Amino acid sequence: MSDPAPADPCPQPPQPPLPSDCCDSGCPLCVHDLYNEELERYRQALAAWRLRHAGVGPGA
């Protein structure tokens, strides 16, 4: 009996920061910077996932 295929769910986008998460004081590492980095990682992960799951849309 073979093992079932490992789960490979579609990556989920990061949650954007709430307006109250930013203090607007010019922090060197703002929550918006962190979000943009997470968003870029998500886009890369989604592109890789789509290659592995050709013909399947996100959220499947």
mmCIF file of C-alpha atoms in Angstrom, residues 10-18 34-44 46:
data_model
loop_
_atom_site.group_PDB
_atom_site.id
_atom_site.type_symbol
_atom_site.label_atom_id
_atom_site.label_comp_id
_atom_site.label_asym_id
_atom_site.label_seq_id
_atom_site.Cartn_x
_atom_site.Cartn_y
_atom_site.Cartn_z
ATOM 1 C CA CYS A 10 -2.293 26.585 -1.976
ATOM 2 C CA PRO A 11 -0.364 29.333 -0.152
ATOM 3 C CA GLN A 12 -2.532 31.919 1.545
ATOM 4 C CA PRO A 13 -1.824 35.643 1.223
ATOM 5 C CA PRO A 14 -0.611 37.498 4.282
ATOM 6 C CA GLN A 15 -3.031 39.680 6.181
ATOM 7 C CA PRO A 16 -2.394 43.374 5.555
ATOM 8 C CA PRO A 17 -1.586 45.453 8.600
ATOM 9 C CA LEU A 18 -4.412 47.368 10.187
ATOM 10 C CA LEU A 34 7.242 43.675 6.695
ATOM 11 C CA TYR A 35 3.912 43.155 4.943
ATOM 12 C CA ASN A 36 5.454 43.920 1.547
ATOM 13 C CA GLU A 37 8.206 41.367 2.225
ATOM 14 C CA GLU A 38 5.608 38.770 3.237
ATOM 15 C CA LEU A 39 3.564 39.584 0.133
ATOM 16 C CA GLU A 40 6.584 39.029 -2.105
ATOM 17 C CA ARG A 41 7.296 35.661 -0.424
ATOM 18 C CA TYR A 42 3.627 34.738 -0.911
ATOM 19 C CA ARG A 43 3.775 35.622 -4.613
ATOM 20 C CA GLN A 44 6.880 33.485 -5.059
ATOM 21 C CA LEU A 46 2.125 30.876 -5.180
#
